[in-house]
Coordinates of C-alpha atoms in Angstrom, one line a residue:
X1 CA 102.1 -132.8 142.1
X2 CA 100.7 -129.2 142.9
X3 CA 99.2 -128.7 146.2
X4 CA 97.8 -125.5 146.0
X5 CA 94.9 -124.0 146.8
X6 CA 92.8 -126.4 145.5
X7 CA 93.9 -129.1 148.2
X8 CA 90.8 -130.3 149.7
X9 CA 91.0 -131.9 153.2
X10 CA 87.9 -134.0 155.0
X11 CA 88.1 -134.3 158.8
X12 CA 86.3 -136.4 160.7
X13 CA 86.1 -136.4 164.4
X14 CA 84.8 -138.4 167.2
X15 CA 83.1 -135.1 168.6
X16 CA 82.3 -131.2 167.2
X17 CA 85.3 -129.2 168.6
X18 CA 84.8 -127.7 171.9
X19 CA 88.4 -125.7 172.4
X20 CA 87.2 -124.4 175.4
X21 CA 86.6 -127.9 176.9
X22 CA 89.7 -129.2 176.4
X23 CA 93.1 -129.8 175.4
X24 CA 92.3 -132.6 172.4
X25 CA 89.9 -130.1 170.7
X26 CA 91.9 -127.4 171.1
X27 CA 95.1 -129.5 169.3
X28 CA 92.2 -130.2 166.7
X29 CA 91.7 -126.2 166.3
X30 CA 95.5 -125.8 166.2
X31 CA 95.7 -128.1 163.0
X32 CA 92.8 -126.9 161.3
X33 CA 94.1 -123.1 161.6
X34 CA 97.5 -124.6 160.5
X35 CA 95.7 -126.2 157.0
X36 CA 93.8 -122.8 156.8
X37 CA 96.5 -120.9 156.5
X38 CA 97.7 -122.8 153.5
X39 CA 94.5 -121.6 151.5
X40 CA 92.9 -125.5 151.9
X41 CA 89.2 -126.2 151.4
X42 CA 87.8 -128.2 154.6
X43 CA 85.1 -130.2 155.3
X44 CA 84.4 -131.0 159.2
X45 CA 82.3 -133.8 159.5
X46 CA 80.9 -135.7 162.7
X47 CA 78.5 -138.6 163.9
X48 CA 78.1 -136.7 167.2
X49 CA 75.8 -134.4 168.0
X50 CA 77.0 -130.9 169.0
X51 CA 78.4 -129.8 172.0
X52 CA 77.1 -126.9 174.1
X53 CA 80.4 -125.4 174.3
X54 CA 81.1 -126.3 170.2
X55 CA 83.0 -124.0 168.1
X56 CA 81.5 -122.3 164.7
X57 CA 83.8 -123.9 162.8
X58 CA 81.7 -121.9 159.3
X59 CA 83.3 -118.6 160.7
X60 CA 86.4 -119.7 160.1
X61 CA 85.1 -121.0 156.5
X62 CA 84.9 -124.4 157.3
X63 CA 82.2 -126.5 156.1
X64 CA 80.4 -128.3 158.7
X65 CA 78.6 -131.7 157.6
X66 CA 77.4 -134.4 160.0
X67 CA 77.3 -137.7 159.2
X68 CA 76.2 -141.2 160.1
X69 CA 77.8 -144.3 161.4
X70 CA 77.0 -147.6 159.6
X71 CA 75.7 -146.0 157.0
X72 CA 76.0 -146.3 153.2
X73 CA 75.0 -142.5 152.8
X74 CA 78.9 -142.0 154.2
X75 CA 79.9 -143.6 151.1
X76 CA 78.0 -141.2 148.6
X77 CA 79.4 -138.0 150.3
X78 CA 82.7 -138.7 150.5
X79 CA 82.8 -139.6 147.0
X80 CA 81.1 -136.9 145.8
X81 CA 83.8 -134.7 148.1
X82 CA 86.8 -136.2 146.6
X83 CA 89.5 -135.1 149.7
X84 CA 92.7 -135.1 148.7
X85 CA 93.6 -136.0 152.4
X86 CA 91.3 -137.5 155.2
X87 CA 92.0 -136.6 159.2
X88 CA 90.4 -138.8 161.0
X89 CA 90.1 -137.2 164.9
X90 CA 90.7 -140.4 167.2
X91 CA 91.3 -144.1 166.3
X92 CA 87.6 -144.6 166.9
X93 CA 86.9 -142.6 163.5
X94 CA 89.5 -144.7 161.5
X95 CA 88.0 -148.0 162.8
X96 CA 84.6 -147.0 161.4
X97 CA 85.1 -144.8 159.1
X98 CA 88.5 -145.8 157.7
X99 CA 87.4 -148.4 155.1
X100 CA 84.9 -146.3 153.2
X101 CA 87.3 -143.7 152.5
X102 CA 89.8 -146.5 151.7
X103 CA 87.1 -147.7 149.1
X104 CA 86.2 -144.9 147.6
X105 CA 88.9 -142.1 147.9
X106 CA 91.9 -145.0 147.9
X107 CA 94.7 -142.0 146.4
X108 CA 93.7 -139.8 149.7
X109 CA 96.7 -139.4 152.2
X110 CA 95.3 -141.1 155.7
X111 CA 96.3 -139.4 158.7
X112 CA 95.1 -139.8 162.3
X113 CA 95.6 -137.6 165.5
X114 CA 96.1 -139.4 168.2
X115 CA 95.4 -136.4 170.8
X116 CA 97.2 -138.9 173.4
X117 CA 97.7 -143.2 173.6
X118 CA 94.2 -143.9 175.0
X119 CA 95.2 -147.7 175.4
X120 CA 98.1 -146.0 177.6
X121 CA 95.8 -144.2 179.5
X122 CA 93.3 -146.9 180.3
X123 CA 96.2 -148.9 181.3
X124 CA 98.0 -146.6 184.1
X125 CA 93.7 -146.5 185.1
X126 CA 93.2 -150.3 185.5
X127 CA 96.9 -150.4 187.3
X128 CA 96.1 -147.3 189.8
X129 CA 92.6 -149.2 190.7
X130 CA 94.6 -151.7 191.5
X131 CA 96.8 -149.5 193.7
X132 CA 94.2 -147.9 195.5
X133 CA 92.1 -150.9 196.2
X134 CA 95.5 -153.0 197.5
X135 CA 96.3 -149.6 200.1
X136 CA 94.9 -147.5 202.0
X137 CA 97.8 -145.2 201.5
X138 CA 96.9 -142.2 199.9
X139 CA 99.7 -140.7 199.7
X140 CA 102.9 -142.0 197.9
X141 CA 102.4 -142.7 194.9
X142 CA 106.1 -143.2 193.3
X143 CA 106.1 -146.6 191.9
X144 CA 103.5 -146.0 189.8
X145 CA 104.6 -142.9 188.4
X146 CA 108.1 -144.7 188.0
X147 CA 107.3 -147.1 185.3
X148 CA 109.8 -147.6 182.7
X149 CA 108.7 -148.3 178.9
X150 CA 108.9 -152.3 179.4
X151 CA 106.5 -151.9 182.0
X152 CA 104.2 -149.4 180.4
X153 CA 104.1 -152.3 177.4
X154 CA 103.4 -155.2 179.3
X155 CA 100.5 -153.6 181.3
X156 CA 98.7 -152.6 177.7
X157 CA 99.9 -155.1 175.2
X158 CA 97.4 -157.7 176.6
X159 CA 94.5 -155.0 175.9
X160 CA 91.9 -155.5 173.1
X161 CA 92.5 -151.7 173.7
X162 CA 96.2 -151.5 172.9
X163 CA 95.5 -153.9 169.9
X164 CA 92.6 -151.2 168.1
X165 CA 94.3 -148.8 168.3
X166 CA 97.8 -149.6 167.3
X167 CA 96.5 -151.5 164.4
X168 CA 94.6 -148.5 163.4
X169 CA 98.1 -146.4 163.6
X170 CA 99.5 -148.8 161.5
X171 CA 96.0 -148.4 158.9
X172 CA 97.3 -144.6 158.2
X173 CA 99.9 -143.2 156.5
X174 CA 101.0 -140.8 159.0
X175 CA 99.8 -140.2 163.0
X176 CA 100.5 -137.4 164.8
X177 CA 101.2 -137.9 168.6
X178 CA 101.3 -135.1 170.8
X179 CA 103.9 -136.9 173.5
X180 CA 107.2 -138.0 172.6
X181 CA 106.9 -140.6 175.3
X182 CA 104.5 -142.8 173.5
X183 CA 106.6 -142.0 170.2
X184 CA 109.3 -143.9 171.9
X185 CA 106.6 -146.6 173.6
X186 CA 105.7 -147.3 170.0
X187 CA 108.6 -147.7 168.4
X188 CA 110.8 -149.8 170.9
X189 CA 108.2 -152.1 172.5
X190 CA 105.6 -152.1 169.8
X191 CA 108.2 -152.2 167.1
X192 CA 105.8 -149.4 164.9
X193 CA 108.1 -147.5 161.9
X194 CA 109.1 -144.1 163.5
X195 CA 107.9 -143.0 159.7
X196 CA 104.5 -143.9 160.6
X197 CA 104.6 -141.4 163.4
X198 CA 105.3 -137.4 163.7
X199 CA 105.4 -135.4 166.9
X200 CA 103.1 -132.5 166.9
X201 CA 102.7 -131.4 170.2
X202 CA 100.2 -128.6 171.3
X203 CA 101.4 -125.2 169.4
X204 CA 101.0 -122.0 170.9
X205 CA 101.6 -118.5 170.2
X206 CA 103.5 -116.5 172.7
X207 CA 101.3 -114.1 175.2
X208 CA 101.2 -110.5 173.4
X209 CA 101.5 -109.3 176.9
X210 CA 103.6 -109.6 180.6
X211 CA 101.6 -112.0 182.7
X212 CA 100.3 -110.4 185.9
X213 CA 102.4 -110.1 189.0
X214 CA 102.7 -112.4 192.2
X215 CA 101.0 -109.4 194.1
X216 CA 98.5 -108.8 191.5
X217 CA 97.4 -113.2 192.0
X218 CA 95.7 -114.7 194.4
X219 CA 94.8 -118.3 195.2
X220 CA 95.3 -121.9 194.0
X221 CA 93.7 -123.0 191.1
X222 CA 92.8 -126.4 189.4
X223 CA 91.1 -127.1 185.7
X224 CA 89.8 -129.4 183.7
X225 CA 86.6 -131.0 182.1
X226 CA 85.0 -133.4 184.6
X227 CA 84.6 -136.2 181.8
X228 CA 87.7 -137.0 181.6
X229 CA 88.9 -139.6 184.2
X230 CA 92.1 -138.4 184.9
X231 CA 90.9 -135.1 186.0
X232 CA 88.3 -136.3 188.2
X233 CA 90.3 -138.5 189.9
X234 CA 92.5 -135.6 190.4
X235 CA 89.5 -133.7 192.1
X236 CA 88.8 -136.8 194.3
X237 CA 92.6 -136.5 195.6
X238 CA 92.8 -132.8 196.1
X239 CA 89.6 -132.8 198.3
X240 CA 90.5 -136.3 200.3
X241 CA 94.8 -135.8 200.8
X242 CA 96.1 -132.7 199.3
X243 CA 94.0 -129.6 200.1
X244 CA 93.9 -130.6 204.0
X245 CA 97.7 -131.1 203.8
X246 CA 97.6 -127.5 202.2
X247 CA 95.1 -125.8 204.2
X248 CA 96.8 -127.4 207.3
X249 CA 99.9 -124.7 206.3
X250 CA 97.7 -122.2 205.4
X251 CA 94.3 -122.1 206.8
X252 CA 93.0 -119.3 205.2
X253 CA 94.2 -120.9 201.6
X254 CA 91.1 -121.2 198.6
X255 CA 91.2 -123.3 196.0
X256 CA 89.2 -122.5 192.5
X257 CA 88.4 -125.5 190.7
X258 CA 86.7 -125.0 187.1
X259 CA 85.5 -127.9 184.3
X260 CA 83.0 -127.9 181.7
X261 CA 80.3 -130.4 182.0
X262 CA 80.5 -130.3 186.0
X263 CA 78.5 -133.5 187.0
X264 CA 76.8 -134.0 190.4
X265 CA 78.7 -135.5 192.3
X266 CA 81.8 -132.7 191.9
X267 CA 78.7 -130.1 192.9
X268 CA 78.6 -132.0 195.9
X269 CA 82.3 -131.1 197.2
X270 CA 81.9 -127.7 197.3
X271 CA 82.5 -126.5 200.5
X272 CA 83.3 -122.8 201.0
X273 CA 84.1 -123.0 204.3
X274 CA 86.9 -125.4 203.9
X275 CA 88.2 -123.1 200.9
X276 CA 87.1 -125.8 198.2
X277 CA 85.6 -124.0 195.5
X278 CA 83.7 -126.1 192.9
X279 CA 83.3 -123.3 189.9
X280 CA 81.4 -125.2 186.8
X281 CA 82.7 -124.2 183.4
X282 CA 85.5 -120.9 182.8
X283 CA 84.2 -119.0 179.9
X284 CA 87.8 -118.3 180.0
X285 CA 90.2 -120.5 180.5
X286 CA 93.0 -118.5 180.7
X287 CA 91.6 -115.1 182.0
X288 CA 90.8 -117.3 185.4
X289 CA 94.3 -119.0 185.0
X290 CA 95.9 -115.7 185.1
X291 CA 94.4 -114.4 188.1
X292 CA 95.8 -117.6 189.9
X293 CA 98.8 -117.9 191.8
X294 CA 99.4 -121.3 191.6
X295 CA 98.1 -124.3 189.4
X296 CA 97.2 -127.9 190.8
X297 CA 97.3 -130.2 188.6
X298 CA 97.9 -134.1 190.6
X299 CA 97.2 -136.5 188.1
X300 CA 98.0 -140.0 189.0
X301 CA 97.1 -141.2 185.1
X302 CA 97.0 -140.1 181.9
X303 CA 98.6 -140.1 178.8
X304 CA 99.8 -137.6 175.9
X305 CA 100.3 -133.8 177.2
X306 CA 99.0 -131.5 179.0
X307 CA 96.7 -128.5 178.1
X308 CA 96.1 -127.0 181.2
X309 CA 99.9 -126.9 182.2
X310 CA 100.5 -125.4 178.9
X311 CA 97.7 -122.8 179.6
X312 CA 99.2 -122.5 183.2
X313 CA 103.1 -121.5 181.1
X314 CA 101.2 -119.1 178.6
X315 CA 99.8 -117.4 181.9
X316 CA 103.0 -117.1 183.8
X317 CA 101.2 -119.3 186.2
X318 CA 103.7 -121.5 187.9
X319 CA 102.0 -125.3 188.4
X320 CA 102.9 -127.8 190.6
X321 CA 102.0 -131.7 189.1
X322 CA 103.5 -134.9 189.4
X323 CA 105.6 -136.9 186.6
X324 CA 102.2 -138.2 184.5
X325 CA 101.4 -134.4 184.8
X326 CA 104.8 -133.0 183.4
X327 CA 105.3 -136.3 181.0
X328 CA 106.7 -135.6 177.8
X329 CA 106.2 -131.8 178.7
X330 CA 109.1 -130.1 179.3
X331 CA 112.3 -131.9 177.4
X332 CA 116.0 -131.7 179.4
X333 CA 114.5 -128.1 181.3
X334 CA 113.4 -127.9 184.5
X335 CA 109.7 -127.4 185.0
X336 CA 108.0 -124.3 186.0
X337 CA 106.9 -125.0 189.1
X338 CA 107.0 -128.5 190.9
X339 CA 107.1 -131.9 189.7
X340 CA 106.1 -133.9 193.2
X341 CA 105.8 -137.7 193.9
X342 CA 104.0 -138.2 196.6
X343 CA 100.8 -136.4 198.4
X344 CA 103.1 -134.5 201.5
X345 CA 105.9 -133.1 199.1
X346 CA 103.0 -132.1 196.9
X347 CA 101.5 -129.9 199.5
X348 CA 105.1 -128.7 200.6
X349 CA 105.4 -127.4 197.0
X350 CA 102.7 -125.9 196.7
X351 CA 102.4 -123.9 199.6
X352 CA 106.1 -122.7 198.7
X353 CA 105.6 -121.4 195.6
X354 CA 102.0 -120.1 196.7
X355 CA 104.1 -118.0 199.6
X356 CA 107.9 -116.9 197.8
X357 CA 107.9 -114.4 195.6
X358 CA 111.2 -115.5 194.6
X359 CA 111.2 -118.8 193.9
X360 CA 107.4 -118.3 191.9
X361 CA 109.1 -115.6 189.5
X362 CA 112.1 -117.9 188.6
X363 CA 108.9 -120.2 188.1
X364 CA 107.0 -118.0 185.6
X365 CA 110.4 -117.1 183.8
X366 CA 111.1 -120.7 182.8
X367 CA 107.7 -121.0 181.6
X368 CA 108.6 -118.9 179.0
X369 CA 111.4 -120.0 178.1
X370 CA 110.2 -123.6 177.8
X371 CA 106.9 -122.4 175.5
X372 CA 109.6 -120.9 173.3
X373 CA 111.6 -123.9 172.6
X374 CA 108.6 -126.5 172.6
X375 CA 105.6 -125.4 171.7
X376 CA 105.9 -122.1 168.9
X377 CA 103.2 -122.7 166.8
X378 CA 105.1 -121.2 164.0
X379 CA 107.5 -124.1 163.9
X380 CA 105.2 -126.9 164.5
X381 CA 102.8 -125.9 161.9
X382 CA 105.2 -125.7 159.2
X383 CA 106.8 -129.1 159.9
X384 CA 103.5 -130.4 160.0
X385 CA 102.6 -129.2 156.6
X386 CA 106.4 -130.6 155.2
X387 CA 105.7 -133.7 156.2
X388 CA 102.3 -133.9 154.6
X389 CA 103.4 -132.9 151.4
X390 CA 106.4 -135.4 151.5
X391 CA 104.0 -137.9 152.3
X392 CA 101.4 -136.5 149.3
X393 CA 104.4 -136.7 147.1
X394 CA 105.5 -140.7 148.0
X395 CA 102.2 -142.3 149.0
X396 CA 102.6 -144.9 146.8
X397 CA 106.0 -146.0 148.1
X398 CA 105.3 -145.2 151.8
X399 CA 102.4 -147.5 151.5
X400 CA 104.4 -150.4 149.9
X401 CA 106.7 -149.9 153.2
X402 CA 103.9 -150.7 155.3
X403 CA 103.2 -154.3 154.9
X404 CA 101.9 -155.0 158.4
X405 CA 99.3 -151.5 157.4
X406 CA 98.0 -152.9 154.0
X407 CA 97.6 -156.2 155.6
X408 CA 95.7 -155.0 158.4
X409 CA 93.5 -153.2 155.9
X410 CA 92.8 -156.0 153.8
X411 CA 91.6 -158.0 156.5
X412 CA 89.8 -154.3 158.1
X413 CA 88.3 -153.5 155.3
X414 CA 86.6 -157.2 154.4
X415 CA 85.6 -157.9 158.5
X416 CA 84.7 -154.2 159.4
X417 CA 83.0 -153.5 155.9
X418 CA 80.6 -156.9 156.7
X419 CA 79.7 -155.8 160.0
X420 CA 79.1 -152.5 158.8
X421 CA 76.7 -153.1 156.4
X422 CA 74.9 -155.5 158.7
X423 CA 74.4 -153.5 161.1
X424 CA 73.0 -151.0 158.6
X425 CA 70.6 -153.9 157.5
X426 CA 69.1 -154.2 160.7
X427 CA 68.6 -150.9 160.9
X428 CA 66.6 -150.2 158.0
X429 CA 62.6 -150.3 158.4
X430 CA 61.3 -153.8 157.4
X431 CA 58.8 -154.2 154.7
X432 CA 55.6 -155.9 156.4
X433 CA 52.7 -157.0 154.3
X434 CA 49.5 -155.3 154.4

């Protein structure tokens, strides 16, 4: 089987990429660049509107299509299209989207990026609720970020969450997961065939220049788009426990804290005097990342990695976070900055490598060292474009493999493909007499 030039590739994704909002559509970019390089014709199609911060995906020669959910014209283009392999951007996509191309494109190699375990994510949410509405403590936060794999599954495997979207990992042919910590989540408590997932972490090229010296930084800094929970939450903590613990070492400390689609409510924490800076969106990311001294990032949930701590390494900006922060992030090495556990040794971090020189180079040194060995784009892309091709090459026997997959479809694609066209019943105008 050639796959040449004429490989055609259909993406669909739950939103228009927005690389500049965050770390899932910049992984999205990443892969799309990767498939460019290989001289492969792409299609980017979306039911969402677009973003004000959206890329132009046509400069790069991508087509751009929108499409429609629960509706029958889906069926039409992607048939005239013909992909040769289908990305679906999100488990949501798959779950509606995933039978029609089944239907009508069935030779086309399924894959699905994960960007991170959402069902994980919602889980360590619904079990810090808990935490916070059972204490008052707002400060030590160790047993939750202690949670061994067991744990992790029993919290989620109760989900209708955790049931979606592992059944639609089982759907594809091949998902790519950014974190090797749900990798192993899936394959020893869900009991999911490690050949059904491939690690494809964020890749990066190296800075083309030295990052900017201690001297030449100033303040704290803290990023990331307000919609997303984790990062809010992480705002909410800063302002309440951590940044008085901080400014209560150093009083005359600022803290910078940019997102895109700053709602309300974040406006409403500004408070220069205090040194808490709400700064809307960065037009760029890492231009305000370099000029920082230190990055906060104190998440208390999550899943998959981390793009502003990878921004914060490709910056030579040492980070301080806590383990959901650095999960899955940095390997057997030590991290490049501070790894804390609860909200006091957080601050004492902080304000250490804010004030010694010596300790924050060491910091920016292994930052380097760790993008190297992790994250080189040159590597990841090419084992992402092996595996495809093996997969191109063996479909049908992968798919034979995959019993629990191909029974899941069958019953998918009858109950989804039913409520589908249903819903697209409904929809349509009735005819009323005259």
């Amino acid at each position: 089987m050639s796959h040449s030039v004429s490989t055609k590739v259909l993406v669909i994704g739950y939103v228009w990429p927005e690389p500049r909002s965050s770390a899932a559509s910049g992984h999205v970019m990443q892969i799309l660049e990767t498939f460019l390089e290989q001289g492969w014709d792409i299609t980017f199609s979306s039911p969402a509107g677009p973003g004000e911060h959206k890329a132009d995906l046509t400069a790069l020669g991508i087509r751009e299509v929108p499409i429609e959910l629960n509706s029958s014209s889906f069926d039409t283009f992607i048939s005239a299209l013909a992909p040769d392999i289908v990305l679906f951007d999100q488990f949501m996509m798959e779950e509606q989207f995933g039978w029609r191309v089944e239907k009508h494109c069935p030779d086309a190699l399924r894959i699905l990026e994960t960007s991170d375990l959402q069902s994980l994510r919602h889980a360590r949410h619904q079990r810090l609720k808990e935490r916070l509405k059972s204490s008052d403590d707002q400060n030590d936060f160790t047993e939750l970020f202690s949670q061994a794999l067991r744990e992790e599954f029993q919290l989620m495997a109760g989900s209708d969450l955790a049931k979606r979207e592992i059944a639609a990992l089982y759907r594809c042919d091949l998902n790519l997961m950014i974190s090797e910590v749900e990798i192993n989540l899936l394959v020893q408590e869900f009991s999911l065939p490690r050949q059904l997932l491939h690690w494809c972490p964020l890749m990066v090229e190296p800075a083309a220049t030295a990052p900017r010296s201690f001297a030449d930084r100033a303040h704290f800094l803290s990023i990331g788009n307000f919609r997303h929970a984790p990062n809010w939450d992480a705002v909410l903590w800063m302002k309440n426990t951590l940044w008085p613990l901080i400014r209560a070492q150093l009083p005359g400390a600022q803290l910078h804290i940019y997102g895109a689609y700053t709602p309300p409510k974040a406006t409403a924490l500004h408070n220069p005097a205090q040194g808490f800076h709400i700064m809307n969106w960065a037009e760029d990311a890492l231009e305000v990342m370099s000029a920082a001294r230190v990055c906060l990032a104190p998440l208390r949930f999550g899943a998959g990695i981390k793009g502003k701590l990878i921004d914060a390494m490709l910056c030579g900006t040492p980070s301080v976070t806590t383990p959901i922060g650095a999960e899955a992030m940095h390997g057997a090495s030590p991290w490049p900055g501070a790894i804390a556990l609860d909200a006091h040794a957080f601050a004492e971090q902080a304000v250490q490598l804010h004030e010694d020189p010596a300790r924050w180079l060491s910091a920016q040194v292994l930052a380097e060292t760790l993008l190297q060995q992790r994250y080189q784009r040159s590597v990841h892309g090419a084992a992402l474009i092996s595996k495809i091709n093996e997969y191109r090459e063996h479909l049908a026997q992968l798919r034979n493999n995959n019993f629990t997959g191909a029974m899941l479809r069958h019953h998918t694609l009858k109950s989804t493909q039913y409520m589908a066209q249903w819903i697209e019943a409904k929809n349509r105008p009735h005819q009323t007499d005259q």
